């Protein structure tokens, strides 16, 4: 069974963090990095889920885990994880929500899920997501396409997501990290995570950055990014301040 989950945030560096962590000799990888059990496949049962992990942590003194960044945002996941694994260790990477939203947009475009322009996608988010959370709560088997793919602003409201998790898990079971500091100094962040997981420090090869999205270079798309940055910064200013006050942590996203 898993010992830790990297639960988010999407486009926050979770793939790189996971690929670096599994270089540690005492961390065994799951068969897949993103299993999506607690959000999209919970009906398949715990036995199905645990088959993705090394049996009985062989060899001894090893741990395992997975990274599904939708877990942080999905409204039903905290309770599901608690029901199955109340002692789970939870790792969270938080990225400047302005940059995260823009990065997610281009990620969805690359995958073919988004056809709107960046400004239009941001403007239509509330309409696209209207009633989706209520449907997910009313029917636990309902998988919301819009909630998963068009949540550019909503995923950046980190405080309400973290507070939802804190309804079930104590603060001591969380390791909350800043994506920008991870990108700047991966080894320092990894040392924090190893300590959190009660593992010895290990030098990791961090030369590769995984799943890194590239923004389009043409003038129109660069203008679109510039056009939405200031409104997004204004939108997230107050939520970011509340997050920093709650966590007693300065993210310097201004």
PDB file of C-alpha atoms in Angstrom:
ATOM      1  CA  UNK A   1       0.000   0.000   0.000  1.00  0.00           C
ATOM      2  CA  UNK A   2       1.171   3.600  -0.480  1.00  0.00           C
ATOM      3  CA  UNK A   3       2.935   5.569   2.254  1.00  0.00           C
ATOM      4  CA  UNK A   4       2.701   9.000   0.650  1.00  0.00           C
ATOM      5  CA  UNK A   5       0.707  10.901  -1.944  1.00  0.00           C
ATOM      6  CA  UNK A   6       1.735  13.943  -3.939  1.00  0.00           C
ATOM      7  CA  UNK A   7      -1.723  15.482  -4.184  1.00  0.00           C
ATOM      8  CA  UNK A   8      -1.084  18.653  -6.165  1.00  0.00           C
ATOM      9  CA  UNK A   9      -1.113  21.116  -7.594  1.00  0.00           C
ATOM     10  CA  UNK A  10      -1.447  20.499 -11.330  1.00  0.00           C
ATOM     11  CA  UNK A  11       1.370  22.196 -13.303  1.00  0.00           C
ATOM     12  CA  UNK A  12       3.225  22.748 -10.052  1.00  0.00           C
ATOM     13  CA  UNK A  13       6.135  20.393 -10.672  1.00  0.00           C
ATOM     14  CA  UNK A  14       4.587  17.185  -9.323  1.00  0.00           C
ATOM     15  CA  UNK A  15       5.979  15.003 -12.120  1.00  0.00           C
ATOM     16  CA  UNK A  16       9.532  16.221 -11.574  1.00  0.00           C
ATOM     17  CA  UNK A  17       9.211  15.842  -7.799  1.00  0.00           C
ATOM     18  CA  UNK A  18       7.957  12.289  -8.130  1.00  0.00           C
ATOM     19  CA  UNK A  19      10.627  11.265 -10.640  1.00  0.00           C
ATOM     20  CA  UNK A  20      13.314  12.699  -8.373  1.00  0.00           C
ATOM     21  CA  UNK A  21      11.915  11.036  -5.251  1.00  0.00           C
ATOM     22  CA  UNK A  22      11.898   7.561  -6.749  1.00  0.00           C
ATOM     23  CA  UNK A  23      15.638   7.864  -7.352  1.00  0.00           C
ATOM     24  CA  UNK A  24      16.041   7.428  -3.588  1.00  0.00           C
ATOM     25  CA  UNK A  25      17.051   3.806  -2.881  1.00  0.00           C
ATOM     26  CA  UNK A  26      14.341   3.472  -0.238  1.00  0.00           C
ATOM     27  CA  UNK A  27      11.462   4.803  -2.370  1.00  0.00           C
ATOM     28  CA  UNK A  28       9.933   2.325  -4.789  1.00  0.00           C
ATOM     29  CA  UNK A  29       7.828   3.691  -7.665  1.00  0.00           C
ATOM     30  CA  UNK A  30       4.248   2.721  -8.308  1.00  0.00           C
ATOM     31  CA  UNK A  31       3.457   1.133 -11.654  1.00  0.00           C
ATOM     32  CA  UNK A  32       2.084   4.515 -12.732  1.00  0.00           C
ATOM     33  CA  UNK A  33       2.824   8.003 -11.458  1.00  0.00           C
ATOM     34  CA  UNK A  34      -0.832   9.143 -11.676  1.00  0.00           C
ATOM     35  CA  UNK A  35      -3.210   6.356 -10.731  1.00  0.00           C
ATOM     36  CA  UNK A  36      -6.307   8.554 -10.322  1.00  0.00           C
ATOM     37  CA  UNK A  37      -7.832   6.085  -7.869  1.00  0.00           C
ATOM     38  CA  UNK A  38      -9.320   8.485  -5.325  1.00  0.00           C
ATOM     39  CA  UNK A  39     -10.778  10.831  -7.936  1.00  0.00           C
ATOM     40  CA  UNK A  40     -11.799   8.834 -11.015  1.00  0.00           C
ATOM     41  CA  UNK A  41     -11.503   5.119 -10.149  1.00  0.00           C
ATOM     42  CA  UNK A  42     -12.570   4.828  -6.518  1.00  0.00           C
ATOM     43  CA  UNK A  43     -15.362   2.441  -7.468  1.00  0.00           C
ATOM     44  CA  UNK A  44     -12.741  -0.149  -8.482  1.00  0.00           C
ATOM     45  CA  UNK A  45     -11.781  -0.755  -4.859  1.00  0.00           C
ATOM     46  CA  UNK A  46      -8.676  -0.716  -2.688  1.00  0.00           C
ATOM     47  CA  UNK A  47      -7.409  -4.108  -3.896  1.00  0.00           C
ATOM     48  CA  UNK A  48      -7.286  -2.761  -7.454  1.00  0.00           C
ATOM     49  CA  UNK A  49      -5.407   0.298  -6.216  1.00  0.00           C
ATOM     50  CA  UNK A  50      -2.860  -1.520  -4.088  1.00  0.00           C
ATOM     51  CA  UNK A  51      -1.909  -3.749  -7.024  1.00  0.00           C
ATOM     52  CA  UNK A  52      -0.069  -0.716  -8.430  1.00  0.00           C
ATOM     53  CA  UNK A  53       2.440  -0.800  -5.548  1.00  0.00           C
ATOM     54  CA  UNK A  54       5.276  -3.186  -4.696  1.00  0.00           C
ATOM     55  CA  UNK A  55       3.964  -6.074  -2.565  1.00  0.00           C
ATOM     56  CA  UNK A  56       4.701  -5.685   1.137  1.00  0.00           C
ATOM     57  CA  UNK A  57       7.362  -3.070   0.366  1.00  0.00           C
ATOM     58  CA  UNK A  58       9.905  -5.614  -0.764  1.00  0.00           C
ATOM     59  CA  UNK A  59      12.779  -5.186  -0.081  1.00  0.00           C
ATOM     60  CA  UNK A  60      12.477  -4.202   3.566  1.00  0.00           C
ATOM     61  CA  UNK A  61      12.753  -0.615   4.829  1.00  0.00           C
ATOM     62  CA  UNK A  62      11.311   0.826   1.641  1.00  0.00           C
ATOM     63  CA  UNK A  63       8.270   2.980   1.028  1.00  0.00           C
ATOM     64  CA  UNK A  64       6.163   3.785  -2.004  1.00  0.00           C
ATOM     65  CA  UNK A  65       3.693   6.372  -3.196  1.00  0.00           C
ATOM     66  CA  UNK A  66       2.110   8.041  -6.188  1.00  0.00           C
ATOM     67  CA  UNK A  67       1.388  11.518  -7.526  1.00  0.00           C
ATOM     68  CA  UNK A  68      -2.031  12.525  -8.860  1.00  0.00           C
ATOM     69  CA  UNK A  69      -2.359  16.337  -8.804  1.00  0.00           C
ATOM     70  CA  UNK A  70      -6.135  16.265  -9.285  1.00  0.00           C
ATOM     71  CA  UNK A  71      -6.430  14.897  -5.738  1.00  0.00           C
ATOM     72  CA  UNK A  72      -5.887  18.310  -4.126  1.00  0.00           C
ATOM     73  CA  UNK A  73      -8.737  19.897  -6.085  1.00  0.00           C
ATOM     74  CA  UNK A  74     -11.311  17.084  -6.179  1.00  0.00           C
ATOM     75  CA  UNK A  75     -13.979  17.670  -3.485  1.00  0.00           C
ATOM     76  CA  UNK A  76     -14.434  14.001  -2.532  1.00  0.00           C
ATOM     77  CA  UNK A  77     -10.827  12.845  -2.376  1.00  0.00           C
ATOM     78  CA  UNK A  78      -9.852  13.950   1.181  1.00  0.00           C
ATOM     79  CA  UNK A  79     -12.584  11.861   2.797  1.00  0.00           C
ATOM     80  CA  UNK A  80     -11.822   8.881   0.553  1.00  0.00           C
ATOM     81  CA  UNK A  81      -8.118   8.929   1.390  1.00  0.00           C
ATOM     82  CA  UNK A  82      -8.908   9.220   5.092  1.00  0.00           C
ATOM     83  CA  UNK A  83     -11.316   6.281   4.941  1.00  0.00           C
ATOM     84  CA  UNK A  84      -8.640   4.070   3.392  1.00  0.00           C
ATOM     85  CA  UNK A  85      -5.363   5.421   4.795  1.00  0.00           C
ATOM     86  CA  UNK A  86      -5.814   7.769   7.774  1.00  0.00           C
ATOM     87  CA  UNK A  87      -2.046   7.942   8.386  1.00  0.00           C
ATOM     88  CA  UNK A  88      -1.151   8.860   4.819  1.00  0.00           C
ATOM     89  CA  UNK A  89       1.601  11.435   4.371  1.00  0.00           C
ATOM     90  CA  UNK A  90       0.550  14.181   1.981  1.00  0.00           C
ATOM     91  CA  UNK A  91       2.849  16.319  -0.163  1.00  0.00           C
ATOM     92  CA  UNK A  92       1.616  19.534  -1.768  1.00  0.00           C
ATOM     93  CA  UNK A  93       3.415  21.769  -4.280  1.00  0.00           C
ATOM     94  CA  UNK A  94       1.906  25.241  -4.658  1.00  0.00           C
ATOM     95  CA  UNK A  95       2.798  27.398  -7.664  1.00  0.00           C
ATOM     96  CA  UNK A  96       2.020  31.055  -8.318  1.00  0.00           C
ATOM     97  CA  UNK A  97      -1.648  30.663  -9.340  1.00  0.00           C
ATOM     98  CA  UNK A  98      -1.293  33.152 -12.199  1.00  0.00           C
ATOM     99  CA  UNK A  99       1.481  31.138 -13.848  1.00  0.00           C
ATOM    100  CA  UNK A 100      -0.222  27.878 -12.925  1.00  0.00           C
ATOM    101  CA  UNK A 101      -3.481  28.912 -14.638  1.00  0.00           C
ATOM    102  CA  UNK A 102      -1.726  29.960 -17.839  1.00  0.00           C
ATOM    103  CA  UNK A 103       0.365  26.790 -17.863  1.00  0.00           C
ATOM    104  CA  UNK A 104      -2.727  24.643 -17.396  1.00  0.00           C
ATOM    105  CA  UNK A 105      -4.432  26.394 -20.289  1.00  0.00           C
ATOM    106  CA  UNK A 106      -1.620  25.524 -22.718  1.00  0.00           C
ATOM    107  CA  UNK A 107      -1.477  22.016 -21.280  1.00  0.00           C
ATOM    108  CA  UNK A 108      -5.166  21.532 -22.108  1.00  0.00           C
ATOM    109  CA  UNK A 109      -4.621  22.998 -25.589  1.00  0.00           C
ATOM    110  CA  UNK A 110      -1.741  20.593 -26.270  1.00  0.00           C
ATOM    111  CA  UNK A 111      -3.894  17.645 -25.206  1.00  0.00           C
ATOM    112  CA  UNK A 112      -6.761  18.790 -27.428  1.00  0.00           C
ATOM    113  CA  UNK A 113      -9.179  19.492 -24.572  1.00  0.00           C
ATOM    114  CA  UNK A 114      -9.355  23.276 -25.039  1.00  0.00           C
ATOM    115  CA  UNK A 115     -10.360  25.158 -28.187  1.00  0.00           C
ATOM    116  CA  UNK A 116     -11.096  28.608 -26.763  1.00  0.00           C
ATOM    117  CA  UNK A 117      -8.575  31.429 -26.648  1.00  0.00           C
ATOM    118  CA  UNK A 118      -6.848  32.028 -23.317  1.00  0.00           C
ATOM    119  CA  UNK A 119      -8.915  35.136 -22.409  1.00  0.00           C
ATOM    120  CA  UNK A 120     -12.161  33.409 -23.409  1.00  0.00           C
ATOM    121  CA  UNK A 121     -11.309  30.247 -21.469  1.00  0.00           C
ATOM    122  CA  UNK A 122     -10.687  32.316 -18.339  1.00  0.00           C
ATOM    123  CA  UNK A 123     -13.860  34.350 -18.871  1.00  0.00           C
ATOM    124  CA  UNK A 124     -16.072  31.280 -19.375  1.00  0.00           C
ATOM    125  CA  UNK A 125     -14.758  29.203 -16.489  1.00  0.00           C
ATOM    126  CA  UNK A 126     -17.548  30.034 -14.038  1.00  0.00           C
ATOM    127  CA  UNK A 127     -20.198  29.134 -16.617  1.00  0.00           C
ATOM    128  CA  UNK A 128     -18.433  25.890 -17.542  1.00  0.00           C
ATOM    129  CA  UNK A 129     -18.106  24.822 -13.901  1.00  0.00           C
ATOM    130  CA  UNK A 130     -21.558  25.898 -12.760  1.00  0.00           C
ATOM    131  CA  UNK A 131     -23.211  23.062 -10.854  1.00  0.00           C
ATOM    132  CA  UNK A 132     -20.387  20.566 -11.456  1.00  0.00           C
ATOM    133  CA  UNK A 133     -19.238  20.236  -7.838  1.00  0.00           C
ATOM    134  CA  UNK A 134     -22.832  19.755  -6.733  1.00  0.00           C
ATOM    135  CA  UNK A 135     -23.214  16.928  -9.260  1.00  0.00           C
ATOM    136  CA  UNK A 136     -20.000  15.287  -8.032  1.00  0.00           C
ATOM    137  CA  UNK A 137     -21.178  15.402  -4.430  1.00  0.00           C
ATOM    138  CA  UNK A 138     -24.679  14.169  -5.295  1.00  0.00           C
ATOM    139  CA  UNK A 139     -23.396  11.250  -7.392  1.00  0.00           C
ATOM    140  CA  UNK A 140     -20.020   9.914  -6.323  1.00  0.00           C
ATOM    141  CA  UNK A 141     -19.559   8.125  -9.643  1.00  0.00           C
ATOM    142  CA  UNK A 142     -19.946  11.319 -11.647  1.00  0.00           C
ATOM    143  CA  UNK A 143     -16.670  12.350 -13.312  1.00  0.00           C
ATOM    144  CA  UNK A 144     -16.853  15.989 -14.363  1.00  0.00           C
ATOM    145  CA  UNK A 145     -14.953  16.675 -17.584  1.00  0.00           C
ATOM    146  CA  UNK A 146     -15.279  20.430 -17.102  1.00  0.00           C
ATOM    147  CA  UNK A 147     -14.145  20.349 -13.480  1.00  0.00           C
ATOM    148  CA  UNK A 148     -11.031  18.419 -14.438  1.00  0.00           C
ATOM    149  CA  UNK A 149     -10.047  20.366 -17.554  1.00  0.00           C
ATOM    150  CA  UNK A 150     -11.422  23.918 -17.340  1.00  0.00           C
ATOM    151  CA  UNK A 151     -10.603  24.871 -13.724  1.00  0.00           C
ATOM    152  CA  UNK A 152      -7.940  27.497 -14.460  1.00  0.00           C
ATOM    153  CA  UNK A 153      -8.915  29.938 -11.701  1.00  0.00           C
ATOM    154  CA  UNK A 154     -10.513  27.525  -9.252  1.00  0.00           C
ATOM    155  CA  UNK A 155      -7.445  25.324  -8.878  1.00  0.00           C
ATOM    156  CA  UNK A 156      -5.449  28.368  -7.820  1.00  0.00           C
ATOM    157  CA  UNK A 157      -7.657  29.021  -4.779  1.00  0.00           C
ATOM    158  CA  UNK A 158      -5.395  26.919  -2.614  1.00  0.00           C
ATOM    159  CA  UNK A 159      -6.620  27.827   0.853  1.00  0.00           C
ATOM    160  CA  UNK A 160     -10.084  26.336   0.485  1.00  0.00           C
ATOM    161  CA  UNK A 161      -8.581  23.152  -0.949  1.00  0.00           C
ATOM    162  CA  UNK A 162      -6.087  22.780   1.902  1.00  0.00           C
ATOM    163  CA  UNK A 163      -8.769  23.512   4.493  1.00  0.00           C
ATOM    164  CA  UNK A 164     -10.932  20.770   3.002  1.00  0.00           C
ATOM    165  CA  UNK A 165      -8.070  18.307   3.527  1.00  0.00           C
ATOM    166  CA  UNK A 166      -7.477  19.597   7.059  1.00  0.00           C
ATOM    167  CA  UNK A 167     -10.986  18.538   7.988  1.00  0.00           C
ATOM    168  CA  UNK A 168      -9.647  14.970   7.911  1.00  0.00           C
ATOM    169  CA  UNK A 169      -5.882  15.070   8.385  1.00  0.00           C
ATOM    170  CA  UNK A 170      -3.730  16.872  10.974  1.00  0.00           C
ATOM    171  CA  UNK A 171      -1.275  19.509   9.793  1.00  0.00           C
ATOM    172  CA  UNK A 172       1.626  17.218  10.800  1.00  0.00           C
ATOM    173  CA  UNK A 173       0.766  14.846   7.934  1.00  0.00           C
ATOM    174  CA  UNK A 174       1.304  17.558   5.305  1.00  0.00           C
ATOM    175  CA  UNK A 175       4.479  18.747   3.644  1.00  0.00           C
ATOM    176  CA  UNK A 176       3.546  21.984   1.856  1.00  0.00           C
ATOM    177  CA  UNK A 177       6.154  23.232  -0.607  1.00  0.00           C
ATOM    178  CA  UNK A 178       6.530  26.144  -3.004  1.00  0.00           C
ATOM    179  CA  UNK A 179       6.992  25.238  -6.659  1.00  0.00           C
ATOM    180  CA  UNK A 180       9.222  28.205  -7.467  1.00  0.00           C
ATOM    181  CA  UNK A 181      11.690  27.265  -4.732  1.00  0.00           C
ATOM    182  CA  UNK A 182      11.610  23.680  -5.902  1.00  0.00           C
ATOM    183  CA  UNK A 183      12.422  24.772  -9.474  1.00  0.00           C
ATOM    184  CA  UNK A 184      15.276  26.979  -8.220  1.00  0.00           C
ATOM    185  CA  UNK A 185      16.829  24.472  -5.812  1.00  0.00           C
ATOM    186  CA  UNK A 186      15.427  20.961  -6.275  1.00  0.00           C
ATOM    187  CA  UNK A 187      17.857  19.274  -3.891  1.00  0.00           C
ATOM    188  CA  UNK A 188      16.919  21.530  -0.969  1.00  0.00           C
ATOM    189  CA  UNK A 189      13.237  20.731  -1.515  1.00  0.00           C
ATOM    190  CA  UNK A 190      14.001  17.019  -1.823  1.00  0.00           C
ATOM    191  CA  UNK A 191      15.894  17.110   1.470  1.00  0.00           C
ATOM    192  CA  UNK A 192      12.773  18.555   3.117  1.00  0.00           C
ATOM    193  CA  UNK A 193      10.642  15.789   1.652  1.00  0.00           C
ATOM    194  CA  UNK A 194      13.087  13.052   2.688  1.00  0.00           C
ATOM    195  CA  UNK A 195      13.024  14.404   6.240  1.00  0.00           C
ATOM    196  CA  UNK A 196       9.226  14.492   6.153  1.00  0.00           C
ATOM    197  CA  UNK A 197       9.195  10.862   4.976  1.00  0.00           C
ATOM    198  CA  UNK A 198      11.743   9.955   7.681  1.00  0.00           C
ATOM    199  CA  UNK A 199      14.352   8.899   5.157  1.00  0.00           C
ATOM    200  CA  UNK A 200      18.060   9.717   5.053  1.00  0.00           C
ATOM    201  CA  UNK A 201      19.145  12.511   2.731  1.00  0.00           C
ATOM    202  CA  UNK A 202      20.206  11.301  -0.692  1.00  0.00           C
ATOM    203  CA  UNK A 203      21.873  13.195  -3.535  1.00  0.00           C
ATOM    204  CA  UNK A 204      19.522  13.127  -6.524  1.00  0.00           C
ATOM    205  CA  UNK A 205      20.167  13.827 -10.203  1.00  0.00           C
ATOM    206  CA  UNK A 206      17.896  16.791 -10.949  1.00  0.00           C
ATOM    207  CA  UNK A 207      19.171  17.779 -14.397  1.00  0.00           C
ATOM    208  CA  UNK A 208      15.907  16.902 -16.159  1.00  0.00           C
ATOM    209  CA  UNK A 209      12.637  18.734 -15.578  1.00  0.00           C
ATOM    210  CA  UNK A 210       9.690  16.490 -16.413  1.00  0.00           C
ATOM    211  CA  UNK A 211       6.418  17.398 -18.116  1.00  0.00           C
ATOM    212  CA  UNK A 212       7.521  20.968 -18.584  1.00  0.00           C
ATOM    213  CA  UNK A 213       5.151  22.875 -20.829  1.00  0.00           C
ATOM    214  CA  UNK A 214       6.377  25.379 -23.392  1.00  0.00           C
ATOM    215  CA  UNK A 215       4.360  28.485 -24.174  1.00  0.00           C
ATOM    216  CA  UNK A 216       3.712  29.242 -27.852  1.00  0.00           C
ATOM    217  CA  UNK A 217       6.050  31.866 -29.257  1.00  0.00           C
ATOM    218  CA  UNK A 218       3.846  33.730 -31.745  1.00  0.00           C
ATOM    219  CA  UNK A 219       2.979  37.368 -31.093  1.00  0.00           C
ATOM    220  CA  UNK A 220      -0.795  36.921 -30.753  1.00  0.00           C
ATOM    221  CA  UNK A 221      -0.471  34.238 -28.105  1.00  0.00           C
ATOM    222  CA  UNK A 222       2.192  36.199 -26.230  1.00  0.00           C
ATOM    223  CA  UNK A 223      -0.171  39.163 -26.227  1.00  0.00           C
ATOM    224  CA  UNK A 224      -2.985  36.974 -24.890  1.00  0.00           C
ATOM    225  CA  UNK A 225      -0.784  35.910 -21.970  1.00  0.00           C
ATOM    226  CA  UNK A 226       0.110  39.528 -21.241  1.00  0.00           C
ATOM    227  CA  UNK A 227      -3.566  40.485 -21.527  1.00  0.00           C
ATOM    228  CA  UNK A 228      -4.694  38.089 -18.797  1.00  0.00           C
ATOM    229  CA  UNK A 229      -1.760  38.334 -16.363  1.00  0.00           C
ATOM    230  CA  UNK A 230      -2.731  41.573 -14.631  1.00  0.00           C
ATOM    231  CA  UNK A 231      -6.429  40.631 -14.187  1.00  0.00           C
ATOM    232  CA  UNK A 232      -5.338  37.259 -12.829  1.00  0.00           C
ATOM    233  CA  UNK A 233      -2.890  38.911 -10.429  1.00  0.00           C
ATOM    234  CA  UNK A 234      -5.705  41.110  -9.116  1.00  0.00           C
ATOM    235  CA  UNK A 235      -8.049  38.126  -8.850  1.00  0.00           C
ATOM    236  CA  UNK A 236      -5.597  36.058  -6.803  1.00  0.00           C
ATOM    237  CA  UNK A 237      -4.163  38.863  -4.629  1.00  0.00           C
ATOM    238  CA  UNK A 238      -6.597  38.559  -1.728  1.00  0.00           C
ATOM    239  CA  UNK A 239      -6.828  34.714  -1.780  1.00  0.00           C
ATOM    240  CA  UNK A 240      -3.022  34.554  -1.777  1.00  0.00           C
ATOM    241  CA  UNK A 241      -2.857  36.878   1.220  1.00  0.00           C
ATOM    242  CA  UNK A 242      -5.328  34.700   3.130  1.00  0.00           C
ATOM    243  CA  UNK A 243      -3.313  31.598   2.224  1.00  0.00           C
ATOM    244  CA  UNK A 244      -0.078  33.156   3.476  1.00  0.00           C
ATOM    245  CA  UNK A 245      -1.723  34.239   6.731  1.00  0.00           C
ATOM    246  CA  UNK A 246      -3.185  30.779   7.280  1.00  0.00           C
ATOM    247  CA  UNK A 247       0.046  28.911   6.564  1.00  0.00           C
ATOM    248  CA  UNK A 248       2.266  31.639   8.071  1.00  0.00           C
ATOM    249  CA  UNK A 249       4.359  31.423   4.940  1.00  0.00           C
ATOM    250  CA  UNK A 250       5.454  34.091   2.451  1.00  0.00           C
ATOM    251  CA  UNK A 251       5.226  32.876  -1.129  1.00  0.00           C
ATOM    252  CA  UNK A 252       6.302  36.215  -2.712  1.00  0.00           C
ATOM    253  CA  UNK A 253       3.907  35.791  -5.612  1.00  0.00           C
ATOM    254  CA  UNK A 254       3.227  39.507  -5.929  1.00  0.00           C
TER     255      UNK A 254
END
